[in-house]
CSV table of C-alpha atoms and ligand atoms in Angstrom, one decimal:
chain,number,residue,atom,x,y,z
A,1,UNK,CA,43.7,-13.9,9.6
A,2,UNK,CA,40.7,-15.0,10.9
A,3,UNK,CA,39.8,-17.1,8.6
A,4,UNK,CA,43.1,-18.8,8.2
A,5,UNK,CA,42.7,-19.6,12.2
A,6,UNK,CA,39.7,-21.5,11.9
A,7,UNK,CA,40.6,-23.5,9.2
A,8,UNK,CA,43.6,-24.2,11.0
A,9,UNK,CA,41.2,-25.1,13.4
A,10,UNK,CA,38.9,-27.4,11.8
A,11,UNK,CA,41.5,-29.3,9.8
A,12,UNK,CA,43.5,-29.6,13.4
A,13,UNK,CA,40.0,-30.9,14.7
A,14,UNK,CA,39.6,-33.4,12.2
A,15,UNK,CA,43.5,-34.8,12.4
A,16,UNK,CA,43.2,-34.7,16.3
A,17,UNK,CA,39.9,-35.6,16.8
A,18,UNK,CA,39.3,-38.0,13.8
A,19,UNK,CA,42.2,-39.6,15.0
A,20,UNK,CA,41.5,-40.3,18.4
A,21,UNK,CA,38.2,-41.4,17.9
A,22,UNK,CA,39.3,-43.8,15.0
A,23,UNK,CA,41.3,-45.2,17.9
A,24,UNK,CA,38.8,-45.2,20.3
A,25,UNK,CA,36.6,-46.9,18.1
A,26,UNK,CA,39.2,-50.3,17.8
A,27,UNK,CA,39.5,-50.5,21.2
A,28,UNK,CA,35.3,-50.8,21.4
A,29,UNK,CA,35.6,-53.3,18.3
A,30,UNK,CA,37.6,-55.1,20.6
A,31,UNK,CA,35.9,-55.2,23.4
A,32,UNK,CA,33.2,-56.1,21.3
A,33,UNK,CA,35.1,-58.9,21.0
A,34,UNK,CA,36.1,-59.4,24.2
A,35,UNK,CA,39.8,-58.5,23.5
A,36,UNK,CA,41.7,-55.7,25.2
A,37,UNK,CA,42.7,-53.5,22.0
A,38,UNK,CA,44.9,-51.2,21.4
A,39,UNK,CA,46.0,-48.1,22.9
A,40,UNK,CA,44.0,-45.1,21.9
A,41,UNK,CA,46.7,-43.1,20.0
A,42,UNK,CA,47.4,-46.2,17.8
A,43,UNK,CA,46.2,-44.6,14.6
A,44,UNK,CA,48.5,-41.7,15.5
A,45,UNK,CA,51.3,-44.3,15.5
A,46,UNK,CA,50.0,-46.1,12.4
A,47,UNK,CA,49.8,-42.7,10.3
A,48,UNK,CA,53.2,-41.5,11.3
A,49,UNK,CA,54.9,-44.8,11.1
A,50,UNK,CA,53.6,-45.2,7.3
A,51,UNK,CA,55.3,-41.7,6.2
A,52,UNK,CA,59.0,-43.1,7.9
A,53,UNK,CA,58.7,-46.1,5.3
A,54,UNK,CA,60.6,-46.2,1.7
A,55,UNK,CA,57.7,-46.5,-0.6
A,56,UNK,CA,56.9,-46.8,-4.4
A,57,UNK,CA,55.3,-44.9,-6.9
A,58,UNK,CA,53.4,-46.5,-9.7
A,59,UNK,CA,53.6,-43.0,-12.4
A,60,UNK,CA,52.4,-39.9,-12.2
A,61,UNK,CA,48.7,-40.7,-12.7
A,62,UNK,CA,49.0,-42.5,-9.4
A,63,UNK,CA,51.3,-39.2,-7.2
A,64,UNK,CA,48.2,-36.9,-9.1
A,65,UNK,CA,45.4,-39.2,-7.4
A,66,UNK,CA,46.9,-39.1,-3.9
A,67,UNK,CA,47.2,-35.8,-4.0
A,68,UNK,CA,44.4,-34.7,-5.5
A,69,UNK,CA,42.5,-37.0,-3.3
A,70,UNK,CA,43.7,-35.5,-0.1
A,71,UNK,CA,43.4,-31.8,-1.3
A,72,UNK,CA,40.0,-32.6,-2.4
A,73,UNK,CA,38.8,-34.3,0.8
A,74,UNK,CA,40.8,-31.3,2.9
A,75,UNK,CA,39.4,-28.8,0.8
A,76,UNK,CA,35.7,-30.4,1.6
A,77,UNK,CA,36.6,-30.3,5.2
A,78,UNK,CA,37.0,-26.7,5.3
A,79,UNK,CA,33.5,-25.7,4.4
A,80,UNK,CA,31.9,-28.1,6.7
A,81,UNK,CA,30.2,-26.6,10.1
A,82,UNK,CA,31.5,-28.3,13.3
A,83,UNK,CA,28.1,-27.1,15.2
A,84,UNK,CA,28.5,-23.4,15.3
A,85,UNK,CA,32.1,-23.2,14.5
A,86,UNK,CA,32.1,-22.3,11.3
A,87,UNK,CA,35.1,-21.9,8.7
A,88,UNK,CA,33.8,-19.4,6.4
A,89,UNK,CA,30.8,-18.5,7.4
A,90,UNK,CA,27.5,-18.0,5.2
A,91,UNK,CA,29.5,-20.4,2.3
A,92,UNK,CA,28.8,-23.9,4.3
A,93,UNK,CA,26.0,-24.8,1.5
A,94,UNK,CA,25.1,-28.5,1.0
A,95,UNK,CA,25.6,-28.6,-2.2
A,96,UNK,CA,29.1,-26.8,-1.9
A,97,UNK,CA,30.6,-29.6,0.2
A,98,UNK,CA,28.5,-32.4,-2.2
A,99,UNK,CA,30.2,-30.9,-5.0
A,100,UNK,CA,33.7,-30.6,-3.9
A,101,UNK,CA,33.3,-34.1,-2.4
A,102,UNK,CA,33.6,-36.2,-5.5
A,103,UNK,CA,37.2,-33.8,-6.1
A,104,UNK,CA,38.6,-36.7,-3.5
A,105,UNK,CA,36.2,-39.4,-4.5
A,106,UNK,CA,37.5,-39.1,-8.2
A,107,UNK,CA,41.0,-38.1,-7.0
A,108,UNK,CA,40.9,-41.7,-4.9
A,109,UNK,CA,39.5,-43.6,-8.0
A,110,UNK,CA,41.6,-42.0,-10.5
A,111,UNK,CA,45.0,-42.6,-8.7
A,112,UNK,CA,44.0,-46.4,-7.7
A,113,UNK,CA,43.0,-47.4,-11.2
A,114,UNK,CA,46.3,-45.7,-12.1
A,115,UNK,CA,48.2,-47.9,-9.9
A,116,UNK,CA,47.5,-50.8,-12.9
A,117,UNK,CA,46.4,-53.9,-10.1
A,118,UNK,CA,43.4,-55.4,-10.9
A,119,UNK,CA,42.5,-56.1,-7.4
A,120,UNK,CA,42.5,-51.9,-7.2
A,121,UNK,CA,40.0,-51.5,-10.1
A,122,UNK,CA,38.0,-54.3,-8.7
A,123,UNK,CA,37.5,-52.1,-5.7
A,124,UNK,CA,36.8,-48.8,-7.0
A,125,UNK,CA,34.3,-50.1,-9.3
A,126,UNK,CA,32.7,-51.6,-6.3
A,127,UNK,CA,33.1,-48.2,-4.4
A,128,UNK,CA,31.2,-46.3,-7.3
A,129,UNK,CA,28.7,-49.3,-7.5
A,130,UNK,CA,28.0,-48.5,-3.8
A,131,UNK,CA,28.1,-44.7,-3.9
A,132,UNK,CA,25.0,-45.1,-6.7
A,133,UNK,CA,23.2,-47.6,-4.1
A,134,UNK,CA,23.5,-44.9,-0.9
A,135,UNK,CA,23.4,-41.7,-2.8
A,136,UNK,CA,20.2,-42.1,-4.5
A,137,UNK,CA,18.2,-42.4,-0.6
A,138,UNK,CA,20.4,-40.3,1.0
A,139,UNK,CA,19.8,-37.3,-1.1
A,140,UNK,CA,16.3,-37.7,-1.7
A,141,UNK,CA,15.9,-37.3,2.2
A,142,UNK,CA,18.3,-34.4,2.3
A,143,UNK,CA,16.3,-32.7,-0.5
A,144,UNK,CA,13.2,-33.1,1.1
A,145,UNK,CA,14.9,-32.0,4.6
A,146,UNK,CA,16.2,-28.5,2.5
A,147,UNK,CA,12.7,-28.2,0.9
A,148,UNK,CA,11.6,-28.3,4.2
A,149,UNK,CA,13.7,-25.4,5.7
A,150,UNK,CA,13.6,-23.6,2.4
A,151,UNK,CA,17.5,-23.0,2.6
A,152,UNK,CA,20.5,-25.2,1.9
A,153,UNK,CA,22.9,-23.1,4.3
A,154,UNK,CA,24.2,-25.8,7.6
A,155,UNK,CA,24.4,-23.6,9.8
A,156,UNK,CA,20.8,-21.6,9.1
A,157,UNK,CA,19.8,-25.4,9.4
A,158,UNK,CA,21.6,-25.8,12.6
A,159,UNK,CA,20.3,-22.7,14.1
A,160,UNK,CA,16.7,-23.6,13.4
A,161,UNK,CA,16.9,-26.8,15.2
A,162,UNK,CA,18.2,-25.0,18.6
A,163,UNK,CA,15.1,-23.7,18.7
A,164,UNK,CA,12.3,-26.2,17.4
A,165,UNK,CA,14.3,-29.4,18.6
A,166,UNK,CA,16.5,-31.4,16.6
A,167,UNK,CA,15.4,-33.5,13.3
A,168,UNK,CA,15.7,-36.8,14.2
A,169,UNK,CA,13.1,-36.1,16.3
A,170,UNK,CA,11.2,-34.0,13.8
A,171,UNK,CA,12.5,-36.4,10.7
A,172,UNK,CA,13.0,-39.8,12.5
A,173,UNK,CA,12.2,-41.9,9.1
A,174,UNK,CA,14.8,-39.6,7.5
A,175,UNK,CA,17.7,-39.8,10.1
A,176,UNK,CA,17.1,-43.3,9.9
A,177,UNK,CA,17.5,-43.6,6.3
A,178,UNK,CA,20.6,-40.8,6.7
A,179,UNK,CA,22.1,-43.3,9.1
A,180,UNK,CA,21.9,-46.5,6.9
A,181,UNK,CA,23.4,-44.0,4.0
A,182,UNK,CA,26.0,-43.1,6.4
A,183,UNK,CA,27.0,-46.8,7.1
A,184,UNK,CA,27.7,-47.3,3.5
A,185,UNK,CA,29.3,-44.1,3.5
A,186,UNK,CA,31.8,-44.8,6.2
A,187,UNK,CA,32.5,-48.2,4.3
A,188,UNK,CA,31.5,-50.0,7.5
A,189,UNK,CA,30.1,-53.4,7.8
A,190,UNK,CA,27.8,-54.8,6.6
A,191,UNK,CA,28.7,-52.2,3.7
A,192,UNK,CA,32.5,-53.0,3.2
A,193,UNK,CA,32.2,-54.5,0.0
A,194,UNK,CA,34.9,-51.8,-2.0
A,195,UNK,CA,37.2,-52.6,0.8
A,196,UNK,CA,37.2,-56.8,1.8
A,197,UNK,CA,40.6,-57.7,2.7
A,198,UNK,CA,39.9,-61.1,2.7
A,199,UNK,CA,38.6,-61.2,-0.7
A,200,UNK,CA,40.1,-58.8,-2.7
A,201,UNK,CA,43.2,-57.8,-1.0
A,202,UNK,CA,41.8,-54.2,0.8
A,203,UNK,CA,40.4,-53.3,-2.8
A,204,UNK,CA,41.9,-50.2,-3.9
A,205,UNK,CA,44.5,-49.8,-1.5
A,206,UNK,CA,46.5,-52.9,-2.8
A,207,UNK,CA,49.0,-50.8,-4.1
A,208,UNK,CA,49.4,-48.3,-1.7
A,209,UNK,CA,52.8,-48.4,0.1
A,210,UNK,CA,54.6,-46.4,2.4
A,211,UNK,CA,53.7,-42.2,2.6
A,212,UNK,CA,51.2,-43.4,-0.2
A,213,UNK,CA,49.2,-45.6,2.4
A,214,UNK,CA,49.8,-42.7,5.5
A,215,UNK,CA,48.2,-40.0,3.1
A,216,UNK,CA,45.1,-42.1,2.3
A,217,UNK,CA,44.7,-43.1,6.0
A,218,UNK,CA,44.6,-39.5,6.6
A,219,UNK,CA,42.3,-39.0,3.5
A,220,UNK,CA,39.7,-41.9,5.2
A,221,UNK,CA,39.7,-39.8,8.4
A,222,UNK,CA,39.0,-36.5,6.9
A,223,UNK,CA,36.1,-38.5,4.9
A,224,UNK,CA,34.5,-40.1,7.7
A,225,UNK,CA,34.9,-36.6,9.5
A,226,UNK,CA,33.2,-34.7,6.8
A,227,UNK,CA,30.5,-37.3,6.2
A,228,UNK,CA,29.5,-38.1,10.1
A,229,UNK,CA,29.5,-34.1,10.7
A,230,UNK,CA,26.9,-33.9,7.9
A,231,UNK,CA,24.9,-36.2,9.7
A,232,UNK,CA,25.2,-34.6,13.1
A,233,UNK,CA,24.8,-31.0,11.6
A,234,UNK,CA,21.7,-31.8,10.0
A,235,UNK,CA,19.9,-34.3,12.4
A,236,UNK,CA,21.4,-34.0,16.2
A,237,UNK,CA,21.3,-30.3,16.3
A,238,UNK,CA,25.0,-29.6,15.7
A,239,UNK,CA,25.3,-27.3,19.1
A,240,UNK,CA,28.6,-25.5,20.4
A,241,UNK,CA,32.1,-27.5,19.8
A,242,UNK,CA,32.4,-29.6,22.5
A,243,UNK,CA,28.6,-30.9,22.1
A,244,UNK,CA,29.7,-31.2,18.7
A,245,UNK,CA,32.1,-33.4,19.7
A,246,UNK,CA,30.6,-35.2,22.1
A,247,UNK,CA,27.7,-36.0,19.3
A,248,UNK,CA,29.7,-36.8,16.5
A,249,UNK,CA,31.5,-39.7,19.0
A,250,UNK,CA,28.1,-40.9,20.1
A,251,UNK,CA,27.4,-41.4,16.8
A,252,UNK,CA,30.7,-42.8,15.6
A,253,UNK,CA,31.0,-45.4,18.4
A,254,UNK,CA,27.0,-46.8,17.4
A,255,UNK,CA,28.1,-47.2,13.7
A,256,UNK,CA,31.8,-49.1,15.0
A,257,UNK,CA,29.3,-51.2,17.2
A,258,UNK,CA,27.0,-52.3,14.5
A,259,UNK,CA,30.1,-52.9,12.3
A,260,UNK,CA,31.5,-54.6,14.6
A,261,UNK,CA,28.8,-57.5,14.6
A,262,UNK,CA,27.7,-57.9,11.4
A,263,UNK,CA,29.1,-60.0,8.0
A,264,UNK,CA,29.5,-58.1,4.8
A,265,UNK,CA,26.9,-58.2,2.0
A,266,UNK,CA,28.1,-58.5,-1.4
A,267,UNK,CA,27.9,-55.7,-3.7
A,268,UNK,CA,24.6,-55.9,-5.7
A,269,UNK,CA,23.0,-57.4,-2.2
A,270,UNK,CA,24.0,-53.6,-0.8
A,271,UNK,CA,22.7,-52.4,-3.9
A,272,UNK,CA,19.5,-54.1,-4.1
A,273,UNK,CA,19.2,-52.9,-0.2
A,274,UNK,CA,19.4,-49.7,-0.3
A,275,UNK,CA,17.2,-49.3,-3.6
A,276,UNK,CA,14.2,-51.3,-1.6
A,277,UNK,CA,13.7,-50.6,2.1
A,278,UNK,CA,16.2,-47.1,2.3
A,279,UNK,CA,14.5,-46.1,-0.7
A,280,UNK,CA,10.8,-46.7,0.6
A,281,UNK,CA,11.2,-45.2,3.7
A,282,UNK,CA,12.9,-41.6,1.5
A,283,UNK,CA,9.8,-41.7,0.0
A,284,UNK,CA,7.8,-42.0,2.8
A,285,UNK,CA,9.8,-39.5,4.2
A,286,UNK,CA,9.1,-36.6,1.3
A,287,UNK,CA,5.5,-37.4,1.4
A,288,UNK,CA,5.4,-36.5,4.6
A,289,UNK,CA,7.1,-33.2,4.5
A,290,UNK,CA,5.0,-32.4,1.5
A,291,UNK,CA,2.0,-33.0,3.3
A,292,UNK,CA,3.3,-30.6,6.0
A,293,UNK,CA,3.7,-33.4,8.8
B,1,UNK,CA,69.0,-65.6,16.4
B,2,UNK,CA,71.1,-64.7,13.0
B,3,UNK,CA,73.6,-61.6,13.5
B,4,UNK,CA,76.1,-62.5,10.7
B,5,UNK,CA,77.9,-59.4,9.5
B,6,UNK,CA,76.1,-57.7,12.4
B,7,UNK,CA,78.3,-54.8,13.4
B,8,UNK,CA,77.4,-53.3,17.3
B,9,UNK,CA,77.6,-49.7,16.4
B,10,UNK,CA,75.0,-47.6,16.7
B,11,UNK,CA,74.7,-45.5,13.5
B,12,UNK,CA,70.9,-44.0,13.3
B,13,UNK,CA,70.6,-40.6,13.0
B,14,UNK,CA,68.0,-39.2,15.9
B,15,UNK,CA,65.2,-39.0,13.1
B,16,UNK,CA,65.9,-42.6,12.4
B,17,UNK,CA,65.6,-43.7,16.1
B,18,UNK,CA,62.0,-41.6,16.2
B,19,UNK,CA,61.3,-43.5,13.3
B,20,UNK,CA,62.1,-46.6,14.7
B,21,UNK,CA,60.3,-46.4,17.8
B,22,UNK,CA,57.3,-45.9,15.7
B,23,UNK,CA,57.6,-49.0,14.2
B,24,UNK,CA,58.1,-51.0,16.7
B,25,UNK,CA,54.7,-49.9,17.9
B,26,UNK,CA,52.7,-50.6,14.4
B,27,UNK,CA,53.6,-53.5,12.7
B,28,UNK,CA,51.7,-54.9,10.1
B,29,UNK,CA,52.1,-58.7,9.1
B,30,UNK,CA,51.4,-59.9,5.5
B,31,UNK,CA,48.8,-62.6,5.5
B,32,UNK,CA,50.4,-64.9,3.7
B,33,UNK,CA,51.3,-68.1,5.6
B,34,UNK,CA,52.7,-71.1,4.1
B,35,UNK,CA,53.4,-74.1,6.3
B,36,UNK,CA,52.0,-75.8,9.4
B,37,UNK,CA,52.3,-73.2,11.7
B,38,UNK,CA,49.6,-70.6,10.5
B,39,UNK,CA,47.6,-72.2,12.3
B,40,UNK,CA,48.8,-70.8,15.6
B,41,UNK,CA,48.2,-67.3,14.5
B,42,UNK,CA,44.2,-67.2,14.6
B,43,UNK,CA,44.5,-68.1,18.1
B,44,UNK,CA,47.0,-65.4,18.7
B,45,UNK,CA,45.6,-62.4,16.9
B,46,UNK,CA,41.8,-63.0,18.2
B,47,UNK,CA,40.5,-62.6,21.7
B,48,UNK,CA,42.6,-65.2,24.1
B,49,UNK,CA,46.3,-63.5,23.2
B,50,UNK,CA,45.1,-60.3,21.2
B,51,UNK,CA,48.2,-59.3,19.0
B,52,UNK,CA,46.5,-55.7,18.1
B,53,UNK,CA,47.0,-54.9,21.6
B,54,UNK,CA,51.1,-54.3,20.8
B,55,UNK,CA,49.6,-52.5,17.5
B,56,UNK,CA,50.0,-55.7,15.3
B,57,UNK,CA,47.6,-57.1,12.9
B,58,UNK,CA,47.4,-58.5,9.6
B,59,UNK,CA,47.5,-56.5,6.4
B,60,UNK,CA,46.4,-57.9,3.3
B,61,UNK,CA,49.2,-57.0,0.7
B,62,UNK,CA,52.6,-57.0,1.1
B,63,UNK,CA,52.5,-53.4,-0.2
B,64,UNK,CA,51.7,-52.5,3.4
B,65,UNK,CA,53.4,-55.1,5.3
B,66,UNK,CA,56.2,-54.7,7.8
B,67,UNK,CA,56.9,-58.2,9.0
B,68,UNK,CA,57.0,-61.3,6.9
B,69,UNK,CA,55.8,-64.3,8.7
B,70,UNK,CA,57.6,-67.6,7.2
B,71,UNK,CA,55.5,-69.8,9.1
B,72,UNK,CA,57.1,-73.3,8.9
B,73,UNK,CA,58.6,-75.4,5.6
B,74,UNK,CA,59.0,-73.7,2.3
B,75,UNK,CA,58.5,-75.4,-1.0
B,76,UNK,CA,60.4,-74.6,-3.7
B,77,UNK,CA,57.2,-73.5,-5.6
B,78,UNK,CA,56.7,-71.3,-2.7
B,79,UNK,CA,60.0,-70.4,-2.0
B,80,UNK,CA,59.4,-68.0,-5.5
B,81,UNK,CA,56.6,-66.5,-4.4
B,82,UNK,CA,58.2,-65.4,-1.0
B,83,UNK,CA,60.8,-64.0,-2.7
B,84,UNK,CA,58.5,-61.8,-4.9
B,85,UNK,CA,56.9,-60.7,-2.2
B,86,UNK,CA,59.3,-60.0,0.0
B,87,UNK,CA,61.0,-57.9,-2.7
B,88,UNK,CA,58.4,-56.2,-2.8
B,89,UNK,CA,57.6,-55.1,0.7
B,90,UNK,CA,58.5,-51.6,1.2
B,91,UNK,CA,61.9,-51.0,3.3
B,92,UNK,CA,62.4,-51.6,6.4
B,93,UNK,CA,61.2,-55.3,6.6
B,94,UNK,CA,61.6,-57.7,9.0
B,95,UNK,CA,61.3,-61.5,8.6
B,96,UNK,CA,59.9,-64.1,11.5
B,97,UNK,CA,61.0,-67.5,10.5
B,98,UNK,CA,58.9,-69.8,12.4
B,99,UNK,CA,59.6,-73.5,14.0
B,100,UNK,CA,62.3,-76.0,13.3
B,101,UNK,CA,61.5,-76.3,9.7
B,102,UNK,CA,62.6,-72.9,8.6
B,103,UNK,CA,65.9,-73.3,10.6
B,104,UNK,CA,67.6,-76.8,9.4
B,105,UNK,CA,64.3,-78.6,7.4
B,106,UNK,CA,62.6,-79.8,10.9
B,107,UNK,CA,61.2,-83.0,9.8
B,108,UNK,CA,61.4,-82.8,6.0
B,109,UNK,CA,65.0,-81.9,6.2
B,110,UNK,CA,65.5,-84.9,3.2
B,111,UNK,CA,62.4,-83.7,1.1
B,112,UNK,CA,63.0,-83.4,-2.6
B,113,UNK,CA,60.6,-80.3,-2.8
B,114,UNK,CA,61.5,-78.4,0.1
B,115,UNK,CA,64.4,-76.0,1.1
B,116,UNK,CA,66.0,-76.5,4.4
B,117,UNK,CA,67.9,-73.2,5.4
B,118,UNK,CA,65.4,-70.5,4.5
B,119,UNK,CA,68.5,-68.3,5.9
B,120,UNK,CA,70.3,-68.6,2.8
B,121,UNK,CA,67.3,-67.3,0.5
B,122,UNK,CA,66.0,-64.3,2.5
B,123,UNK,CA,67.4,-62.6,5.3
B,124,UNK,CA,66.2,-64.0,8.5
B,125,UNK,CA,65.6,-61.5,11.9
B,126,UNK,CA,64.6,-63.9,14.3
B,127,UNK,CA,63.7,-67.9,14.2
B,128,UNK,CA,61.1,-69.2,17.0
B,129,UNK,CA,62.3,-72.5,17.9
B,130,UNK,CA,59.8,-75.5,18.2
B,131,UNK,CA,57.4,-77.4,16.0
B,132,UNK,CA,54.9,-75.6,16.2
B,133,UNK,CA,55.7,-73.3,18.8
B,134,UNK,CA,53.0,-72.2,20.5
B,135,UNK,CA,51.5,-68.3,20.8
B,136,UNK,CA,53.2,-67.5,24.2
B,137,UNK,CA,56.3,-68.3,22.0
B,138,UNK,CA,55.1,-66.1,19.1
B,139,UNK,CA,54.8,-63.4,21.6
B,140,UNK,CA,58.2,-63.9,23.5
B,141,UNK,CA,59.3,-63.5,19.2
B,142,UNK,CA,57.3,-60.4,18.9
B,143,UNK,CA,58.7,-58.1,21.9
B,144,UNK,CA,61.8,-59.4,21.4
B,145,UNK,CA,61.6,-58.4,17.4
B,146,UNK,CA,60.1,-54.5,19.1
B,147,UNK,CA,63.4,-54.7,21.0
B,148,UNK,CA,65.6,-55.3,18.3
B,149,UNK,CA,63.9,-52.7,16.3
B,150,UNK,CA,63.9,-50.2,18.8
B,151,UNK,CA,67.9,-50.6,19.3
B,152,UNK,CA,68.2,-51.3,15.7
B,153,UNK,CA,69.5,-54.7,15.3
B,154,UNK,CA,67.0,-55.7,13.0
B,155,UNK,CA,68.3,-54.8,9.9
B,156,UNK,CA,68.1,-57.8,7.5
B,157,UNK,CA,66.6,-55.2,5.1
B,158,UNK,CA,69.9,-54.0,4.9
B,159,UNK,CA,71.9,-57.2,4.7
B,160,UNK,CA,69.7,-58.3,1.5
B,161,UNK,CA,70.6,-54.8,-0.1
B,162,UNK,CA,74.5,-55.4,0.5
B,163,UNK,CA,74.8,-59.0,0.0
B,164,UNK,CA,72.0,-59.3,-2.7
B,165,UNK,CA,74.4,-61.1,-5.3
B,166,UNK,CA,75.0,-63.6,-2.5
B,167,UNK,CA,71.2,-64.0,-1.6
B,168,UNK,CA,70.4,-64.2,-5.4
B,169,UNK,CA,73.2,-67.0,-6.3
B,170,UNK,CA,71.5,-69.1,-3.6
B,171,UNK,CA,68.0,-68.5,-5.0
B,172,UNK,CA,69.1,-69.4,-8.3
B,173,UNK,CA,71.4,-72.9,-6.8
B,174,UNK,CA,67.8,-73.9,-5.6
B,175,UNK,CA,65.0,-73.2,-8.0
B,176,UNK,CA,67.4,-72.6,-11.0
B,177,UNK,CA,65.0,-69.5,-12.2
B,178,UNK,CA,63.3,-67.4,-9.5
B,179,UNK,CA,60.5,-66.0,-12.3
B,180,UNK,CA,57.5,-67.8,-12.2
B,181,UNK,CA,55.4,-69.3,-14.7
B,182,UNK,CA,51.7,-69.0,-14.4
B,183,UNK,CA,48.5,-66.8,-15.1
B,184,UNK,CA,49.4,-64.2,-12.4
B,185,UNK,CA,52.5,-63.6,-13.2
B,186,UNK,CA,52.8,-63.5,-16.8
C,1,SF4,S1,58.3,-77.0,12.1
C,1,SF4,FE1,56.9,-78.4,12.3
C,1,SF4,S2,54.7,-77.6,12.7
C,1,SF4,FE2,56.7,-76.1,11.9
C,1,SF4,S3,56.2,-76.5,9.7
C,1,SF4,FE3,57.9,-77.7,10.3
C,1,SF4,S4,56.9,-79.5,10.3
C,1,SF4,FE4,55.3,-78.1,10.8
């Protein structure tokens, strides 16, 4: 019973604060561009509106892909610790989260390719290529972190940080690499090539209508929530529920502000970038950890 | 404003009324512009006038769009694409006709390559008069459209379903055939 309540708590937090923070992000972008911007609850209206429209399916592969994407991400989300608020204590292992996370990504790829639209295929291909780019430096940094603490349990790392100070100060280079990779995971500029509305008509989402679009928007929100939460837990020391949300909002706004002023890399430029600067920094971080500094 | 065949009885259920409230606060417009009028959209969307305040924003594909803007004259060649695109949009969908070209042909009234009255081919919910309407006029139109959606009066998409034969006849009369022959559609 208590577990069910905690799972519901995590999911509702992700739903309510995920969408609210996205709305605040839109407002921040608008202010940077000297506009007034939409209200903070705009994203709730958008998602609910898409659920009221009458759309089309594109065959059962498509249906199954969308459900698998949303389901996979929700399953991942339940394992993510929100500071010291954990739905399944003891099971919030980094590798469990990474493993489950691919279910959502693959579901999305399958469903979107199932629409048969060439733009969708191009978008998915770009998303997977970009993933190849950021996963390598990201995993190298995180592995060095796990090696340093001799545990892959995220809650344990959060607790250690409450004693030893935040990891962002102990591993500044690693935190920088992880943040650059986070920007790619979120699909924000300059790593926005998989979506690219003006170029490939929003890529994977090109054939999504009505409720499918709504479900994918929710999935996207949850995905962002998982990615940023892991960063906050591993580098910013988690904290209690409210501290966690505050840190989350800070990271999110920082990412938004960077994306609001940058143009877009071409996909091969993005991968080239990830495999030079962040990868090099990641190796330096590994060296420092192994050398015990 | 085209109100042909509109009966003024509100027969929406409670859910449809709530849905219409949501739809009026979040309208995504299709990035497909046909005539001179498209040039008035960038200033309406960016810093000076900021359409996003009302939840209106551009969307790249017809599958996600709610409003379809016909921004000016329509050549016969474009009309085929417009019909394709309109039929791809999910219900409920709204069409706004920009400028005098969509109302009666404007300065292209005697051209061999353009159509004169948009309303014959797809149902138009709202016209903006002028050549070219300024962003202020566009805002006026959008607020009017929001009001119409909330009252359940913007039901061009229902008219298209009810009078499908009539619209198809008109389309065929002007186009010969609606099917597009090019490398993207075959
Ligand atoms: S109404 Fe005027 S501005 Fe608009 S398309 Fe026609 S000629 Fe151009």
